[in-house]
Short mmCIF file of C-alpha atoms in Angstrom, two decimals:
data_model
loop_
_atom_site.label_atom_id
_atom_site.label_comp_id
_atom_site.label_asym_id
_atom_site.label_seq_id
_atom_site.Cartn_x
_atom_site.Cartn_y
_atom_site.Cartn_z
CA MET U 1 32.05 52.85 12.54
CA SER U 2 33.50 49.97 10.58
CA SER U 3 35.88 48.91 13.32
CA THR U 4 33.16 48.44 15.95
CA ILE U 5 31.01 45.76 14.29
CA ASP U 6 30.63 42.58 16.35
CA TYR U 7 29.37 40.21 13.69
CA ASP U 8 28.90 37.28 16.06
CA LYS U 9 26.55 39.37 18.21
CA LEU U 10 24.88 40.75 15.11
CA ARG U 11 24.11 37.26 13.84
CA ALA U 12 22.94 36.13 17.28
CA ASP U 13 20.61 39.13 17.57
CA ALA U 14 19.16 38.46 14.11
CA ALA U 15 18.56 34.81 15.04
CA ASP U 16 16.93 35.91 18.31
CA GLU U 17 14.61 38.12 16.29
CA VAL U 18 13.38 35.07 14.40
CA GLU U 19 13.12 33.17 17.68
CA ARG U 20 10.90 35.88 19.19
CA GLU U 21 8.64 36.00 16.15
CA LEU U 22 8.04 32.27 16.23
CA ALA U 23 7.99 31.79 20.00
CA GLY U 24 4.38 32.94 20.43
CA ILE U 25 2.96 30.71 17.70
CA ASN U 26 1.75 27.45 19.21
CA ASP U 27 -0.25 26.08 16.31
CA PRO U 28 2.22 23.87 14.39
CA PHE U 29 0.70 24.66 11.00
CA GLN U 30 0.84 28.43 11.57
CA ARG U 31 4.35 28.10 12.97
CA ARG U 32 5.54 26.29 9.87
CA ALA U 33 3.84 28.82 7.58
CA HIS U 34 5.47 31.76 9.37
CA ALA U 35 8.87 30.05 9.40
CA GLU U 36 8.56 29.58 5.63
CA GLU U 37 7.59 33.25 5.28
CA LEU U 38 10.64 34.39 7.28
CA ARG U 39 12.89 32.11 5.25
CA ASP U 40 11.55 33.44 1.96
CA GLN U 41 11.87 37.06 3.10
CA ALA U 42 15.49 36.45 4.06
CA TYR U 43 16.22 34.73 0.74
CA MET U 44 14.71 37.68 -1.16
CA GLU U 45 16.76 40.18 0.83
CA LEU U 46 19.95 38.19 0.29
CA ALA U 47 19.26 38.03 -3.44
CA SER U 48 18.70 41.78 -3.63
CA LEU U 49 21.85 42.59 -1.65
CA LYS U 50 24.32 40.05 -2.98
CA SER U 51 25.38 41.73 -6.21
CA GLU U 52 26.02 45.14 -4.65
CA ARG U 53 27.59 43.64 -1.54
CA ASP U 54 29.98 41.52 -3.62
CA GLN U 55 30.93 44.54 -5.74
CA LEU U 56 31.71 46.58 -2.65
CA VAL U 57 33.67 43.73 -1.07
CA ALA U 58 35.69 43.35 -4.28
CA ALA U 59 36.29 47.09 -4.43
CA VAL U 60 37.58 47.17 -0.85
CA ALA U 61 39.84 44.17 -1.46
CA LEU U 62 41.26 45.65 -4.68
CA TYR U 63 41.32 49.39 -4.08
CA GLU U 64 41.81 49.63 -0.32
CA PRO U 65 43.45 46.40 0.83
CA ALA U 66 44.47 46.35 4.46
CA GLU U 67 45.38 43.78 7.04
CA ASN U 68 42.29 41.99 8.37
CA VAL U 69 39.96 44.14 6.29
CA HIS U 70 37.88 41.01 5.68
CA LYS U 71 36.96 40.96 9.36
CA LEU U 72 35.41 44.39 8.99
CA LEU U 73 33.15 42.88 6.33
CA GLY U 74 32.12 39.86 8.43
CA ILE U 75 33.72 37.29 6.14
CA THR U 76 36.86 35.16 5.97
CA TYR U 77 39.95 36.09 4.02
CA ASN U 78 39.30 33.34 1.46
CA GLN U 79 35.72 34.51 0.98
CA MET U 80 36.93 38.02 0.28
CA LYS U 81 39.57 36.75 -2.15
CA ARG U 82 37.04 34.58 -4.01
CA ILE U 83 34.60 37.49 -4.35
CA ALA U 84 37.33 39.82 -5.59
CA SER U 85 38.79 37.25 -7.99
CA ALA U 86 35.34 36.52 -9.46
CA ALA U 87 34.81 40.24 -10.00
CA VAL U 88 37.95 40.61 -12.16
CA GLY U 89 37.60 37.35 -14.12
CA PRO U 90 35.93 33.94 -14.13
CA LEU U 91 37.14 31.49 -11.48
CA LYS U 92 38.45 28.09 -12.56
CA ASP U 93 38.19 26.77 -9.00
CA ILE U 94 35.98 28.56 -6.49
CA HIS U 95 37.73 26.81 -3.64
CA THR U 96 41.20 27.97 -4.69
CA PRO U 97 41.11 31.49 -6.15
CA PRO U 98 44.15 32.66 -8.14
CA PRO U 99 46.87 34.89 -6.62
CA TRP U 100 46.12 38.57 -6.26
CA PRO U 101 46.89 40.68 -9.34
CA LYS U 102 50.21 42.49 -9.13
CA ASP U 103 48.37 45.78 -9.44
CA ARG U 104 45.02 45.30 -7.71
CA ALA U 105 43.65 48.76 -8.44
CA LYS U 106 44.50 48.47 -12.12
CA ALA U 107 42.78 45.07 -12.31
CA ALA U 108 39.72 46.57 -10.64
CA GLN U 109 39.61 49.50 -13.04
CA LYS U 110 39.98 47.17 -16.01
CA ALA U 111 37.04 45.10 -14.73
CA GLY U 112 34.92 48.25 -14.39
CA ILE U 113 34.65 48.06 -10.61
CA PRO U 114 33.80 51.54 -9.25
CA HIS U 115 35.70 53.17 -6.40
CA PRO U 116 33.22 55.41 -4.61
CA ASP U 117 33.96 57.80 -1.77
CA GLY U 118 33.50 56.28 1.66
CA LEU U 119 33.94 52.84 0.12
CA LEU U 120 34.76 50.95 3.30
CA ASP U 121 31.85 52.40 5.27
CA GLN U 122 29.46 51.59 2.41
CA ALA U 123 30.79 48.05 2.23
CA VAL U 124 30.46 47.55 5.98
CA THR U 125 26.89 48.92 5.99
CA LEU U 126 25.86 46.49 3.27
CA ALA U 127 27.80 43.64 4.87
CA VAL U 128 25.87 44.17 8.10
CA ARG U 129 22.54 43.95 6.27
CA TYR U 130 23.70 40.87 4.37
CA GLU U 131 24.94 39.04 7.46
CA GLU U 132 21.73 39.87 9.34
CA ALA U 133 19.62 38.52 6.50
CA GLU U 134 21.75 35.39 6.29
CA ALA U 135 21.43 34.83 10.04
CA ARG U 136 17.65 35.25 9.82
CA ARG U 137 17.51 32.78 6.95
CA ASN U 138 19.60 30.20 8.82
CA ALA U 139 17.49 30.59 11.95
CA ALA U 140 14.29 30.26 9.94
CA LEU U 141 15.60 27.11 8.26
CA THR U 142 16.44 25.61 11.66
CA HIS U 143 12.98 26.42 12.99
CA LEU U 144 11.38 25.23 9.77
CA GLU U 145 12.85 21.77 10.22
CA ALA U 146 11.40 21.63 13.73
CA ALA U 147 8.11 23.08 12.46
CA HIS U 148 7.81 20.35 9.84
CA GLU U 149 8.22 17.78 12.61
CA ALA U 150 5.66 19.59 14.75
CA VAL U 151 3.15 19.48 11.92
CA ARG U 152 3.83 15.80 11.40
CA THR U 153 3.17 15.21 15.09
CA ALA U 154 0.26 17.65 15.27
CA GLY U 155 -2.24 16.93 18.00
CA GLY U 156 0.28 15.92 20.63
CA ARG U 157 1.76 12.80 19.06
CA VAL U 158 5.10 11.45 20.24
CA ARG U 159 7.65 10.48 17.65
CA VAL U 160 8.63 6.81 17.70
CA ALA U 161 10.78 4.67 15.47
CA ALA U 162 9.16 2.13 13.16
CA VAL U 163 7.55 -0.60 15.23
CA GLU U 164 8.74 -4.18 14.67
CA ARG U 165 6.42 -6.39 12.64
CA PRO U 166 6.78 -10.01 13.72
CA ASP U 167 6.26 -12.86 11.27
CA PHE U 168 2.86 -13.84 12.64
CA ASP U 169 2.27 -16.57 10.06
CA GLU U 170 5.42 -18.31 11.23
CA ILE U 171 4.53 -17.75 14.89
CA ARG U 172 1.10 -19.31 14.38
CA ARG U 173 2.54 -22.19 12.36
CA LYS U 174 5.08 -23.10 15.02
CA ALA U 175 2.56 -22.89 17.85
CA THR U 176 0.11 -25.09 15.94
CA GLU U 177 2.76 -27.64 15.07
CA GLU U 178 4.00 -27.82 18.66
CA ILE U 179 0.62 -28.72 20.14
CA ARG U 180 -0.25 -31.12 17.34
CA ALA U 181 3.12 -32.85 17.77
CA GLU U 182 2.51 -33.10 21.50
CA PHE U 183 -0.80 -34.93 21.02
CA ALA U 184 0.44 -36.96 18.07
CA THR U 185 2.90 -38.72 20.36
CA LEU U 186 0.49 -38.97 23.31
CA ALA U 187 -0.06 -42.57 24.38
CA ALA U 188 -3.46 -42.27 26.05
CA GLY U 189 -7.04 -43.41 25.66
CA PRO U 190 -9.80 -41.11 24.38
CA GLU U 191 -10.92 -40.07 27.88
CA GLU U 192 -7.43 -38.99 28.91
CA ARG U 193 -6.93 -37.39 25.52
CA LEU U 194 -10.12 -35.37 25.97
CA ARG U 195 -9.06 -34.28 29.47
CA LEU U 196 -5.64 -33.09 28.31
CA ALA U 197 -7.06 -31.37 25.24
CA ALA U 198 -9.67 -29.57 27.35
CA GLU U 199 -6.92 -28.43 29.70
CA ALA U 200 -4.90 -27.14 26.75
CA VAL U 201 -7.97 -25.22 25.53
CA ASP U 202 -8.50 -23.69 28.99
CA GLN U 203 -4.84 -22.76 29.35
CA ALA U 204 -4.76 -21.08 25.94
CA GLU U 205 -7.94 -19.16 26.75
CA GLU U 206 -6.45 -17.96 30.05
CA GLU U 207 -3.33 -16.77 28.24
CA LYS U 208 -5.40 -14.97 25.63
CA ALA U 209 -7.57 -13.34 28.28
CA ALA U 210 -4.48 -12.06 30.10
CA LEU U 211 -2.67 -10.89 26.96
CA LEU U 212 -5.55 -9.25 25.05
CA PRO U 213 -5.97 -6.18 27.31
CA GLU U 214 -2.21 -5.63 27.33
CA ARG U 215 -2.04 -5.93 23.55
CA ASP U 216 -4.92 -3.53 23.02
CA GLU U 217 -3.54 -0.99 25.50
CA ALA U 218 -0.18 -0.97 23.72
CA LEU U 219 -1.86 -0.79 20.32
CA ASN U 220 -4.11 2.11 21.38
CA SER U 221 -1.19 3.99 22.91
CA LEU U 222 0.71 3.78 19.64
CA ALA U 223 -2.31 4.48 17.44
CA PHE U 224 -3.61 7.47 19.41
CA TYR U 225 -0.50 9.10 20.85
CA THR U 226 2.45 8.42 18.52
CA THR U 227 3.58 8.89 14.94
CA ALA U 228 3.57 5.12 14.33
CA ARG U 229 1.67 4.06 11.23
CA ALA U 230 -0.12 0.80 10.38
CA VAL U 231 0.42 -0.54 13.89
CA TYR U 232 -2.12 -3.28 13.17
CA ASP U 233 0.71 -4.98 11.27
CA SER U 234 2.64 -5.11 14.54
CA ALA U 235 -0.40 -6.37 16.43
CA GLY U 236 -1.18 -9.26 14.10
CA ILE U 237 -4.64 -7.97 13.21
CA SER U 238 -6.33 -6.35 10.23
CA ARG U 239 -6.92 -2.64 9.70
CA GLN U 240 -10.61 -3.18 10.45
CA GLY U 241 -9.68 -5.12 13.58
CA MET U 242 -7.58 -2.20 14.80
CA LYS U 243 -10.44 0.20 14.13
CA ARG U 244 -12.71 -1.90 16.33
CA VAL U 245 -10.10 -1.90 19.10
CA GLN U 246 -9.92 1.90 18.87
CA GLN U 247 -13.71 2.25 18.84
CA ARG U 248 -13.99 0.20 22.03
CA ALA U 249 -11.29 2.28 23.70
CA LEU U 250 -13.18 5.49 22.88
CA GLY U 251 -16.56 4.03 23.77
CA LEU U 252 -17.82 4.25 20.18
CA SER U 253 -20.27 1.96 18.46
CA ARG U 254 -19.14 -0.31 15.67
CA ASP U 255 -20.60 1.93 12.97
CA ALA U 256 -19.19 5.19 14.39
CA ASN U 257 -16.31 7.01 12.72
CA LEU U 258 -13.07 7.51 14.57
CA PRO U 259 -11.93 11.11 15.20
CA THR U 260 -9.56 12.52 12.60
CA ARG U 261 -5.90 11.71 13.22
CA PRO U 262 -5.04 15.23 14.57
CA ASP U 263 -8.01 14.99 16.98
CA GLN U 264 -7.30 11.47 18.21
CA PRO U 265 -4.81 12.27 21.02
CA GLU U 266 -7.27 14.64 22.69
CA ALA U 267 -10.15 12.19 22.26
CA ALA U 268 -8.07 9.36 23.70
CA ARG U 269 -7.03 11.43 26.71
CA ALA U 270 -10.67 12.34 27.33
CA ALA U 271 -11.60 8.65 27.19
CA GLY U 272 -8.88 7.74 29.69
CA VAL U 273 -6.73 5.78 27.24
CA PRO U 274 -3.28 5.51 28.88
CA PHE U 275 -0.05 6.48 27.16
CA LEU U 276 2.48 3.68 27.50
CA LYS U 277 6.05 4.85 27.11
CA GLU U 278 7.38 1.41 26.13
CA ALA U 279 4.47 0.46 23.85
CA ALA U 280 6.60 0.41 20.69
CA GLU U 281 8.88 -2.23 22.21
CA GLU U 282 6.17 -4.16 24.03
CA LEU U 283 3.44 -4.44 21.40
CA PRO U 284 5.27 -6.86 19.05
CA GLN U 285 6.18 -9.12 21.99
CA ILE U 286 2.68 -9.13 23.48
CA ALA U 287 1.06 -9.61 20.07
CA ALA U 288 3.38 -12.49 19.22
CA ALA U 289 2.52 -14.20 22.52
CA TYR U 290 -1.20 -13.60 21.94
CA GLU U 291 -1.15 -14.99 18.41
CA ALA U 292 0.76 -18.06 19.57
CA ALA U 293 -1.86 -18.62 22.29
CA GLU U 294 -4.63 -18.15 19.73
CA ALA U 295 -3.02 -20.72 17.44
CA ARG U 296 -2.61 -23.18 20.31
CA HIS U 297 -6.24 -22.63 21.27
CA THR U 298 -7.47 -23.33 17.74
CA ALA U 299 -5.36 -26.49 17.49
CA ALA U 300 -6.40 -27.69 20.98
CA VAL U 301 -10.09 -27.14 20.17
CA GLU U 302 -9.71 -29.31 17.07
CA ILE U 303 -8.09 -32.09 19.13
CA ARG U 304 -10.68 -31.74 21.90
CA ASP U 305 -13.58 -31.85 19.43
CA ALA U 306 -12.14 -34.93 17.75
CA ALA U 307 -11.97 -36.65 21.17
CA ILE U 308 -15.58 -35.65 21.87
CA MET U 309 -16.70 -37.32 18.65
CA VAL U 310 -14.89 -40.51 19.66
CA LEU U 311 -16.43 -40.63 23.15
CA ILE U 312 -19.96 -39.82 22.03
CA ALA U 313 -19.90 -42.72 19.57
CA GLU U 314 -19.97 -46.41 20.30
CA PRO U 315 -18.52 -48.27 22.05
CA TYR U 316 -18.14 -45.39 24.57
CA GLY U 317 -21.56 -43.76 24.15
CA TRP U 318 -20.99 -40.79 26.43
CA GLY U 319 -23.91 -38.42 26.63
CA TYR U 320 -23.81 -34.69 25.96
CA THR U 321 -24.18 -33.79 29.63
CA ARG U 322 -21.42 -36.13 30.76
CA ILE U 323 -18.99 -34.72 28.20
CA ALA U 324 -19.96 -31.13 29.09
CA GLU U 325 -19.33 -31.77 32.77
CA PHE U 326 -16.07 -33.54 31.99
CA ILE U 327 -14.66 -30.60 30.03
CA ASP U 328 -16.35 -28.00 32.29
CA ARG U 329 -18.34 -26.43 29.46
CA ASP U 330 -21.99 -25.72 28.82
CA VAL U 331 -23.78 -28.54 27.10
CA SER U 332 -24.46 -26.26 24.14
CA VAL U 333 -20.75 -26.43 23.33
CA VAL U 334 -20.97 -30.19 22.95
CA HIS U 335 -24.10 -29.85 20.82
CA ARG U 336 -22.25 -27.49 18.44
CA VAL U 337 -19.38 -29.96 18.14
CA VAL U 338 -21.57 -32.96 17.44
CA ASN U 339 -24.12 -31.15 15.32
CA PRO U 340 -22.25 -28.38 13.47
CA ARG U 341 -24.38 -26.16 11.25
#
């Protein structure tokens, strides 16, 4: 019997057994729990077998040494030598066991190691059980690692690396300084200044209008479908701002609660929120461009409003309607500039 054991196949079959047990479990939490159970069962079996298995291995090595006998036990020669050396005396170095005793049987008898009938067959039988348990444990550990990841991505989330977080304060500062510097060196009268400032406001608004849907789509894709956390930091908005973006995407009112994180992917799919494969790379770029446009818009509005105040006063004396038509805005905009609350 002992010469027919194919330990590689034995280990593969034991691993396949674990594979079959876990294959039908789709729920990630149940899968992890069962993988932990299989791991613990294998650990307990290994613990219960190890002492007797090691004693039998040592007995074979000391009482019935033979060429390649370690292969019959499913272990390497050095493993067998370490086990046998530990059985007859403490090891100074587990990686380099001492030479074999001159009289192995005598050393075994002195250490109180029994020599039962049918020793080799007993040792092989226990070695088979031990190797099977070890293979089941290793397979369970492998599946457990994947199960932990599945739990972390429960609900259909895709794993992504940490998303870049641009320095939005610096982006806004530079954009503001650029437009202020442009108008600071502008050699033009108040009418031309107002025209150029109004154009800058319109251009910034057009950029924002084009970028905002792209930013929100990328943000929602990351927030609903991936493992990314705190993506509002990569979008240049607050946590509450991100919540409002998500509420709009799901068609929820401002005071409604978002679905729980595990339920969000399904809710987003039902609402038609698209998954964007490149969202993690694109969001920081889109958000940076949007925040720069927002900063330029704010700065341009300030310059435009200052020009309005100049033109509405003497000696120019432009009326509200004339200014509104000039900047292509409703007259109420001019009223708010001239008469702020």
